[in-house]
Coordinates of C-alpha atoms in Angstrom, one line a residue:
Chain A
M214 CA -16.7 -14.0 -6.2
R215 CA -16.5 -17.7 -5.1
P216 CA -18.3 -18.5 -1.8
F217 CA -15.8 -18.9 1.1
A218 CA -15.9 -19.2 5.0
Y219 CA -14.7 -16.6 7.3
E220 CA -13.4 -16.9 10.8
R221 CA -11.7 -14.3 13.0
A222 CA -8.5 -15.6 14.5
T223 CA -8.2 -15.6 18.4
D224 CA -4.4 -15.8 18.4
A225 CA -1.4 -16.3 16.2
A226 CA -1.1 -20.2 16.8
A227 CA -4.9 -20.8 16.2
A228 CA -4.5 -18.7 12.9
V229 CA -1.5 -20.7 11.8
A230 CA -3.2 -24.0 12.5
A231 CA -6.3 -22.9 10.6
V232 CA -4.3 -21.9 7.4
A233 CA -2.6 -25.1 7.3
Q234 CA -5.7 -26.5 5.9
P235 CA -6.0 -26.5 2.0
G236 CA -7.6 -23.6 0.4
T237 CA -7.3 -21.3 3.5
M238 CA -5.7 -17.9 3.4
Y239 CA -4.9 -14.9 5.8
L240 CA -7.0 -11.8 5.5
G241 CA -5.5 -8.5 6.6
G242 CA -6.9 -5.1 5.4
G243 CA -7.8 -7.0 2.3
T244 CA -7.3 -4.0 0.0
N245 CA -5.5 -6.2 -2.5
L246 CA -6.8 -9.7 -1.7
V247 CA -10.4 -8.8 -1.9
D248 CA -9.7 -7.2 -5.1
L249 CA -8.0 -10.3 -6.4
M250 CA -10.8 -12.4 -5.3
K251 CA -13.3 -10.2 -7.1
L252 CA -11.0 -10.6 -10.2
G253 CA -11.1 -14.4 -9.7
V254 CA -7.3 -14.5 -9.4
E255 CA -7.6 -15.7 -5.8
T256 CA -10.2 -18.2 -4.9
P257 CA -9.9 -19.0 -1.2
E258 CA -12.4 -21.6 0.4
R259 CA -11.7 -20.0 3.8
L260 CA -10.4 -16.8 5.0
V261 CA -8.8 -16.3 8.6
D262 CA -8.9 -12.7 9.6
V263 CA -5.9 -11.8 11.2
S264 CA -6.5 -8.0 11.3
R265 CA -7.5 -7.9 14.9
L266 CA -4.6 -9.7 16.3
P267 CA -2.6 -7.7 18.8
F268 CA 0.0 -6.9 16.1
D269 CA -1.0 -3.2 15.9
R270 CA 1.7 -1.4 17.9
I271 CA 5.1 0.1 17.2
E272 CA 7.7 -0.4 19.8
E273 CA 11.1 1.0 20.6
R274 CA 13.9 -1.8 20.5
P275 CA 16.8 -1.6 22.7
G276 CA 19.5 -0.9 20.2
G277 CA 17.5 2.0 18.7
G278 CA 15.4 0.2 16.2
L279 CA 11.6 -0.2 15.8
L280 CA 9.4 -3.1 16.0
I281 CA 6.3 -2.5 13.7
G282 CA 3.3 -4.9 14.2
A283 CA 2.2 -6.6 11.3
A284 CA -1.3 -5.3 11.3
V285 CA -0.4 -1.6 11.7
R286 CA -1.9 0.5 9.2
N287 CA 0.2 2.1 6.5
S288 CA -1.2 5.6 7.5
D289 CA -0.5 5.1 11.3
L290 CA 3.1 3.9 10.3
A291 CA 3.6 7.1 8.3
A292 CA 2.3 9.3 10.7
H293 CA 4.3 7.7 13.6
R294 CA 6.7 10.3 15.2
A295 CA 9.6 8.0 15.5
V296 CA 9.3 6.8 11.7
R297 CA 9.1 10.7 10.6
E298 CA 12.1 11.8 12.6
R299 CA 14.3 8.7 12.5
Y300 CA 13.2 6.9 9.2
P301 CA 11.9 9.6 7.0
L302 CA 12.5 7.7 3.8
L303 CA 10.2 5.0 5.1
A304 CA 7.4 7.7 6.0
L305 CA 7.9 9.1 2.5
S306 CA 7.7 5.8 0.8
L307 CA 4.4 5.1 2.6
L308 CA 3.0 8.4 1.7
S309 CA 3.9 8.1 -2.1
G310 CA 1.9 4.8 -2.2
A311 CA -2.0 4.4 -2.9
S312 CA -4.3 6.7 -1.6
G313 CA -5.3 8.3 1.8
Q314 CA -8.3 6.0 2.3
L315 CA -6.4 2.8 1.1
R316 CA -3.3 3.5 3.4
N317 CA -6.1 3.8 6.2
I318 CA -6.9 0.1 5.4
A319 CA -3.8 -1.5 4.2
T320 CA -1.4 -3.2 6.7
T321 CA 2.4 -3.4 7.1
A322 CA 2.3 -7.1 6.4
G323 CA -0.2 -6.8 3.5
N324 CA 1.8 -4.0 1.9
L325 CA 4.9 -6.6 1.9
L326 CA 2.8 -9.4 0.4
Q327 CA 0.8 -7.6 -2.0
R328 CA 0.9 -9.1 -5.4
T329 CA 2.1 -7.6 -8.7
R330 CA -0.2 -5.5 -10.8
C331 CA 1.1 -7.1 -14.0
A332 CA -2.1 -6.9 -16.2
Y333 CA -1.8 -10.5 -17.4
F334 CA -1.5 -11.7 -13.8
Q335 CA -4.8 -9.9 -13.0
D336 CA -6.7 -11.3 -16.0
V337 CA -7.8 -14.9 -15.6
S338 CA -8.6 -15.3 -19.2
K339 CA -4.7 -14.8 -20.1
P340 CA -1.9 -17.2 -19.2
C341 CA 0.3 -16.2 -16.5
N342 CA 3.2 -18.4 -14.8
K343 CA 2.7 -16.6 -11.6
R344 CA -0.9 -17.5 -11.5
Q345 CA -0.8 -20.8 -13.2
G346 CA 2.7 -22.1 -12.9
G347 CA 4.3 -25.2 -11.3
R348 CA 4.6 -28.3 -13.3
D349 CA 2.4 -27.1 -16.1
P350 CA 3.5 -23.4 -16.7
S351 CA 0.7 -21.6 -18.7
G352 CA 3.1 -19.0 -20.2
C353 CA 4.1 -15.4 -20.0
P354 CA 2.3 -13.0 -22.6
A355 CA 4.0 -10.1 -20.9
R356 CA 7.4 -10.9 -22.2
E357 CA 6.2 -10.1 -25.6
G358 CA 3.0 -8.1 -24.9
D359 CA 2.4 -5.1 -22.6
H360 CA 5.4 -4.9 -20.4
R361 CA 6.4 -1.1 -20.3
N362 CA 6.2 -1.0 -16.6
L363 CA 7.6 -4.4 -15.8
A364 CA 11.0 -5.7 -14.8
I365 CA 14.4 -4.6 -16.2
L366 CA 16.4 -6.4 -13.5
G367 CA 16.7 -10.1 -12.0
H368 CA 13.6 -11.2 -14.4
S369 CA 13.5 -14.7 -16.0
A370 CA 11.9 -16.4 -19.2
A371 CA 9.1 -17.4 -16.8
C372 CA 8.0 -14.0 -15.5
V373 CA 8.8 -10.4 -15.8
A374 CA 6.6 -9.0 -13.0
T375 CA 7.6 -6.1 -10.7
H376 CA 6.6 -5.9 -7.3
P377 CA 4.4 -2.9 -6.5
S378 CA 5.4 -1.8 -2.9
D379 CA 6.8 1.5 -2.2
M380 CA 7.3 0.6 1.4
A381 CA 9.6 -2.5 0.6
V382 CA 11.9 -0.4 -1.2
A383 CA 12.5 2.1 1.8
L384 CA 12.7 -1.3 4.1
A385 CA 15.3 -2.7 1.9
A386 CA 17.4 0.5 2.0
I387 CA 17.0 0.8 5.7
G388 CA 17.6 -2.9 6.5
A389 CA 14.8 -4.8 8.1
E390 CA 13.8 -8.3 9.5
V391 CA 10.3 -9.9 9.1
H392 CA 9.2 -11.8 12.0
V393 CA 7.1 -14.7 11.0
T394 CA 5.6 -17.7 12.9
G395 CA 4.6 -21.0 11.4
R396 CA 4.0 -24.5 12.3
E397 CA 7.7 -25.1 12.6
G398 CA 8.1 -22.2 14.9
E399 CA 9.3 -18.7 14.7
R400 CA 12.0 -17.2 12.5
T401 CA 13.1 -13.8 11.0
I402 CA 13.9 -13.2 7.3
P403 CA 15.9 -10.1 6.3
I404 CA 14.8 -7.6 3.8
P405 CA 16.1 -7.5 1.2
G406 CA 15.7 -11.3 1.1
L407 CA 12.0 -11.8 1.7
H408 CA 11.3 -11.3 -1.9
R409 CA 12.8 -13.6 -4.4
L410 CA 13.6 -13.6 -8.0
P411 CA 11.2 -15.4 -10.2
G412 CA 13.6 -17.9 -11.7
D413 CA 11.5 -20.9 -13.0
D414 CA 9.1 -20.7 -10.1
A415 CA 7.2 -17.5 -10.7
Q416 CA 4.3 -18.5 -8.5
R417 CA 6.4 -17.8 -5.4
D418 CA 6.7 -14.1 -4.7
T419 CA 8.6 -14.4 -1.4
V420 CA 10.6 -17.2 0.5
L421 CA 7.8 -17.5 3.2
E422 CA 6.6 -21.1 3.5
R423 CA 3.1 -21.8 2.9
G424 CA 0.9 -20.9 6.1
E425 CA 3.6 -18.7 7.6
L426 CA 2.3 -15.5 9.3
V427 CA 4.1 -12.2 9.4
T428 CA 3.9 -11.0 12.7
A429 CA 6.2 -7.9 12.7
V430 CA 8.9 -6.0 10.9
E431 CA 11.8 -4.8 12.7
L432 CA 13.9 -1.9 11.4
E433 CA 17.5 -1.8 12.0
P434 CA 18.8 1.4 13.8
L435 CA 19.8 4.0 10.9
S436 CA 22.6 6.3 11.8
R437 CA 21.8 10.0 12.3
G438 CA 24.0 10.6 9.2
L439 CA 22.1 8.3 6.9
A440 CA 18.7 9.3 8.4
G441 CA 19.7 13.1 8.2
R442 CA 20.2 12.9 4.4
S443 CA 17.6 10.3 3.2
T444 CA 14.6 10.3 0.8
Y445 CA 12.3 8.5 -1.3
R446 CA 11.7 9.7 -4.8
K447 CA 9.2 8.1 -7.2
V448 CA 8.7 8.5 -10.9
R449 CA 5.3 7.8 -12.2
D450 CA 2.7 8.4 -14.8
R451 CA 0.8 11.0 -13.0
A452 CA 1.5 13.1 -9.9
S453 CA -0.3 10.9 -7.2
F454 CA -2.2 7.5 -6.6
S455 CA -0.1 5.7 -9.2
F456 CA 2.4 2.7 -8.9
A457 CA 6.1 3.6 -9.7
V458 CA 7.7 3.5 -12.9
V459 CA 10.9 3.7 -11.1
S460 CA 11.7 4.8 -7.6
V461 CA 14.6 5.0 -5.4
A462 CA 15.0 5.0 -1.7
A463 CA 18.3 6.6 -0.7
A464 CA 20.3 7.6 2.2
L465 CA 23.7 9.3 2.2
D466 CA 26.2 10.0 5.0
V467 CA 28.8 12.5 3.9
D468 CA 31.8 13.4 5.9
G469 CA 34.4 16.0 4.5
G470 CA 33.2 15.7 1.0
A471 CA 33.6 11.8 1.0
V472 CA 31.0 9.3 1.2
R473 CA 31.0 7.6 4.8
D474 CA 28.0 5.3 4.1
C475 CA 25.2 5.1 1.7
R476 CA 22.0 3.2 1.1
I477 CA 20.3 2.8 -2.2
A478 CA 17.2 0.6 -3.3
L479 CA 15.1 0.7 -6.4
G480 CA 11.5 0.1 -6.9
G481 CA 9.5 -0.7 -10.3
V482 CA 12.4 -2.3 -11.7
A483 CA 12.3 -6.0 -10.2
H484 CA 10.4 -9.0 -8.8
G485 CA 11.2 -7.3 -5.3
P486 CA 12.8 -4.3 -4.0
W487 CA 16.1 -3.9 -5.6
R488 CA 19.1 -3.1 -3.4
A489 CA 21.8 -1.6 -5.4
W490 CA 24.8 -3.3 -3.4
R491 CA 27.4 -2.7 -6.4
A492 CA 26.5 1.1 -6.5
E493 CA 26.9 1.3 -2.7
E494 CA 30.2 -0.6 -2.7
M495 CA 31.6 1.7 -5.3
L496 CA 30.5 4.9 -3.5
R497 CA 31.6 4.1 0.1
G498 CA 35.0 5.9 0.9
G499 CA 35.0 7.9 -2.5
P500 CA 34.1 11.4 -3.3
A501 CA 30.5 12.6 -2.9
T502 CA 30.3 14.1 -6.6
P503 CA 27.6 13.9 -9.1
E504 CA 30.1 12.1 -11.5
R505 CA 30.7 9.3 -9.2
F506 CA 27.1 9.0 -8.4
G507 CA 26.4 8.7 -12.1
A508 CA 29.2 6.1 -12.4
A509 CA 27.9 4.1 -9.5
A510 CA 24.2 4.0 -10.8
E511 CA 25.7 3.1 -14.4
A512 CA 27.5 0.2 -12.9
E513 CA 24.5 -1.2 -10.9
L514 CA 22.6 -0.9 -14.2
A515 CA 24.9 -2.8 -16.3
Q516 CA 23.1 -5.8 -15.0
A517 CA 19.7 -4.5 -16.6
Q518 CA 18.1 -6.6 -19.3
P519 CA 15.6 -4.4 -20.6
L520 CA 12.5 -5.7 -22.5
R521 CA 11.2 -4.4 -25.9
D522 CA 9.3 -1.5 -24.6
N523 CA 10.8 -0.7 -21.0
A524 CA 14.5 0.2 -22.2
F525 CA 13.8 3.6 -21.1
K526 CA 13.7 2.6 -17.5
V527 CA 17.4 2.1 -17.5
P528 CA 18.5 5.7 -18.1
L529 CA 15.5 6.8 -16.1
A530 CA 16.8 4.6 -12.9
R531 CA 20.3 5.9 -13.5
N532 CA 19.3 9.6 -13.9
L533 CA 16.9 9.2 -10.7
I534 CA 19.8 7.7 -8.7
T535 CA 22.2 10.4 -9.7
S536 CA 19.9 13.5 -9.1
T537 CA 18.7 12.0 -5.8
L538 CA 22.1 11.4 -4.4
T539 CA 23.3 14.7 -5.7
S540 CA 20.6 16.5 -4.1
L541 CA 21.1 14.7 -0.8
A542 CA 24.8 15.6 -0.9
G543 CA 24.0 19.2 -1.2
E544 CA 21.5 19.2 1.8
L545 CA 22.7 20.5 5.2
V546 CA 22.0 18.0 7.9
Chain B
M272 CA -12.4 -19.9 16.3
S273 CA -16.1 -19.3 15.4
R274 CA -18.2 -21.7 13.5
V275 CA -17.5 -21.9 9.9
T276 CA -20.3 -20.7 7.5
H277 CA -20.8 -18.8 4.4
H278 CA -23.0 -16.3 6.1
A279 CA -22.4 -14.4 9.4
D280 CA -24.6 -12.3 11.8
I281 CA -23.0 -8.9 12.4
T282 CA -23.6 -5.7 14.0
L283 CA -22.7 -2.5 12.5
S284 CA -23.3 1.1 14.0
I285 CA -24.2 3.0 10.8
N286 CA -24.9 6.8 11.3
D287 CA -25.5 6.2 15.0
T288 CA -28.1 3.6 14.5
E289 CA -27.2 -0.1 15.3
H290 CA -28.1 -2.6 12.7
R291 CA -28.1 -6.4 13.4
I292 CA -28.0 -8.2 10.1
Q293 CA -26.9 -11.4 8.4
V294 CA -24.5 -10.9 5.6
D295 CA -22.9 -13.3 2.8
T296 CA -19.4 -13.4 3.7
R297 CA -18.6 -12.3 0.1
A298 CA -20.7 -9.0 0.6
T299 CA -18.5 -5.8 0.7
L300 CA -19.5 -3.0 3.0
L301 CA -20.4 -1.0 0.0
D302 CA -22.9 -3.6 -1.2
V303 CA -24.2 -4.0 2.2
L304 CA -24.8 -0.4 2.8
R305 CA -26.8 0.0 -0.8
E306 CA -28.5 -3.3 -1.3
Q307 CA -29.3 -4.6 2.3
L308 CA -29.7 -1.2 4.3
R309 CA -30.7 1.0 1.2
L310 CA -28.4 3.8 1.9
T311 CA -27.6 4.4 -1.7
G312 CA -25.7 7.7 -1.1
S313 CA -22.4 5.8 -1.1
K314 CA -21.6 5.0 -4.8
K315 CA -20.2 2.1 -6.8
G316 CA -17.7 3.6 -9.3
C317 CA -15.0 1.0 -10.1
D318 CA -15.5 -1.7 -7.3
H319 CA -11.8 -1.8 -7.2
G320 CA -10.6 0.8 -4.8
Q321 CA -9.4 3.1 -7.6
C322 CA -12.1 5.9 -8.0
G323 CA -13.0 6.6 -4.2
A324 CA -16.7 6.9 -4.9
C325 CA -17.4 4.5 -2.3
T326 CA -15.5 6.3 0.5
V327 CA -17.3 6.3 3.9
L328 CA -15.7 6.6 7.6
V329 CA -15.1 3.6 9.4
G330 CA -14.2 4.3 13.0
G331 CA -13.9 7.9 12.1
R332 CA -11.3 7.2 9.2
R333 CA -11.9 7.4 5.7
A334 CA -11.9 3.8 3.6
N335 CA -12.9 2.4 0.4
A336 CA -16.0 0.5 1.3
C337 CA -15.7 -1.6 -1.7
L338 CA -12.8 -3.2 -0.6
L339 CA -14.0 -4.1 3.0
L340 CA -15.7 -7.3 3.7
A341 CA -18.6 -6.4 5.6
V342 CA -18.3 -9.4 7.7
A343 CA -14.7 -8.1 8.9
Q344 CA -16.5 -4.8 10.0
D345 CA -18.4 -6.6 12.8
G346 CA -18.8 -4.2 15.6
L347 CA -17.2 -1.1 14.0
D348 CA -19.0 2.4 13.5
V349 CA -19.6 3.4 9.9
T350 CA -20.5 7.1 8.8
T351 CA -21.7 7.5 5.3
I352 CA -23.0 10.6 3.5
E353 CA -26.4 10.0 4.8
G354 CA -25.0 10.6 8.3
L355 CA -23.2 13.9 8.0
A356 CA -26.1 16.3 8.0
H357 CA -28.3 17.2 11.0
G358 CA -31.6 17.4 9.5
D359 CA -31.8 20.2 7.1
D360 CA -28.6 21.5 8.7
L361 CA -25.9 20.6 6.2
H362 CA -22.4 19.5 7.0
P363 CA -20.1 22.5 6.3
L364 CA -18.5 20.6 3.6
Q365 CA -21.9 19.7 1.9
A366 CA -22.8 23.5 2.0
A367 CA -19.2 24.4 0.7
F368 CA -19.7 21.9 -2.3
I369 CA -23.0 23.6 -3.1
A370 CA -21.6 27.0 -2.7
H371 CA -18.6 26.5 -4.9
D372 CA -20.7 24.3 -7.5
A373 CA -18.1 21.6 -6.9
F374 CA -19.9 18.9 -8.9
Q375 CA -21.4 18.3 -12.4
C376 CA -23.0 15.0 -12.2
G377 CA -22.6 14.5 -8.6
Y378 CA -21.8 10.7 -8.8
C379 CA -18.4 11.2 -7.0
T380 CA -19.6 13.7 -4.8
P381 CA -20.6 11.5 -1.6
G382 CA -17.2 9.9 -1.6
Q383 CA -15.6 13.3 -2.1
I384 CA -17.3 14.7 0.8
C385 CA -16.6 11.7 3.1
S386 CA -13.0 11.6 2.1
A387 CA -12.5 15.3 2.8
V388 CA -14.2 14.9 6.3
G389 CA -11.6 12.1 7.0
M390 CA -8.8 14.2 5.3
I391 CA -9.3 17.3 7.4
A392 CA -9.4 15.1 10.5
E393 CA -5.9 13.4 9.5
A394 CA -4.5 16.9 8.8
G395 CA -5.8 17.9 12.3
E396 CA -3.8 15.0 13.7
G397 CA -0.7 16.3 12.2
W398 CA -0.3 13.6 9.6
P399 CA 2.1 14.7 6.9
S400 CA 1.5 13.9 3.1
A401 CA 3.7 13.2 0.1
V402 CA 4.1 16.9 -0.8
T403 CA 4.5 18.1 3.1
G404 CA 7.7 20.0 3.0
D405 CA 9.1 19.1 6.5
I406 CA 7.4 15.8 7.4
A407 CA 9.2 15.5 10.9
N408 CA 8.1 18.9 12.1
G409 CA 5.9 20.9 9.8
P410 CA 2.4 20.9 10.8
P411 CA 0.4 20.5 7.6
V412 CA -1.2 23.6 6.2
L413 CA -3.8 22.6 3.8
D414 CA -2.7 24.6 0.8
D415 CA -4.0 23.7 -2.5
D416 CA -1.2 21.2 -3.3
E417 CA -1.8 19.5 0.0
I418 CA -5.5 19.3 -0.7
R419 CA -5.0 17.8 -4.1
E420 CA -2.4 15.2 -3.0
R421 CA -4.6 14.2 0.1
M422 CA -7.7 13.8 -2.1
S423 CA -6.0 11.9 -5.0
G424 CA -7.9 8.8 -4.0
N425 CA -11.1 10.4 -5.3
L426 CA -11.6 10.8 -9.0
C427 CA -14.2 13.1 -10.7
R428 CA -14.7 12.2 -14.4
C429 CA -16.6 15.4 -15.0
G430 CA -13.3 17.1 -13.9
A431 CA -14.9 19.4 -11.4
Y432 CA -11.8 19.6 -9.4
A433 CA -11.4 23.3 -10.0
N434 CA -14.3 23.7 -7.9
I435 CA -13.8 20.9 -5.6
V436 CA -10.3 22.1 -4.2
P437 CA -11.6 25.6 -3.2
A438 CA -14.9 24.0 -1.5
I439 CA -12.7 21.9 0.7
A440 CA -10.3 24.7 1.2
E441 CA -13.0 26.9 2.5
V442 CA -13.8 24.4 5.3
A443 CA -10.1 23.1 5.9
R444 CA -8.5 26.6 6.3

């Protein structure tokens, strides 16, 4: 690992000022960053530790939402009473990710900003547009190489990476805002909307400007109807402690056999969580039947552009959406 | 902000003993435990947070020591496998691992036991897992499925799981 300087931020403003200097990065829980530093993928000259800033609380919002501090650990968020009762899909997504000991370290902001686990991105001996892009792109060996678990939606010639977060998929279904602070002041960024599609600038995972600090994630209120029939389902190569091949966060509000409202977001298929707007639009107001769920899933996945070895994800995602909505429709509230 | 340097003076309370040490900012907690403090019970398996052999308790919670920068743990309490027994009185999990023959080579065992200590405490606080049926209300009962799910961050290449699960179950239930 390259030598680096370490300092602990005393407040957010000082952290933002410090990270404005070249070669400086924020350190949260470090479960991804420290690993990437060992691999030589990240080579900061200086780390600014923001894990002890007072962003470790979960607060009720007046409209019924929740404000989650950026430094709240994944395990604390999953165990929080209000999350388990009012946002069960969020608790389930967190519990589906990583391991017990990693969830104890990993933070809310770090989970959102973790990097792809694409094998080429993590191997500095290989070209990768996400690692070495910009004006002199190094290429994407994944496109013709090992891409079994990479993107089927929204990818580009430059990058076919997937975002590995489970939590982000649930947040995309719920609807959330990321609170950030930077040299230009404070702003909020919606989820979905934080993560961007790779286009011809694969280096940028998100719309955050360099040096912006995530301070909190605010959840929109979720109606009782949606929360009562919501879940997170994850298909993976082994039963636990493995990244998603395809996952779905879903909520379904059914009234008299008709879909009053629904939320569907996919993981493991794109450069960020994929909100299935097209499928949701098709389902609202229509009958809550397996046939309609399947047709909506089919319509959403009509946009898919699978690669040589990951075409199986298209029917997998379709079947996962269909079976998840079907089981939600069958559940008593 | 503190002075910028590639080394730092930190204080760690390890197994109830305070250590004031200087560390390279690059050093992980695992490397400091093993190389500087000669507490070699915590093992380096993958060094990437994937195997759990390095699991220790930080502030009472289980964590992968290989991914924690030691400098960032300044002032915290760490418990390692060396801190679980009281003299010759083994921790109940240590005794259960022996009674159930829950290891072959033993390399993953310190991490398994520290992880199980943390896991049982988490369940005691009512934390659900991905296999808990009713995450909102259900107080988790640590049946075999729950133990397997909650211990999935600890790999055993000898495949001693068939005895690890009953050893943990004996203490957890």
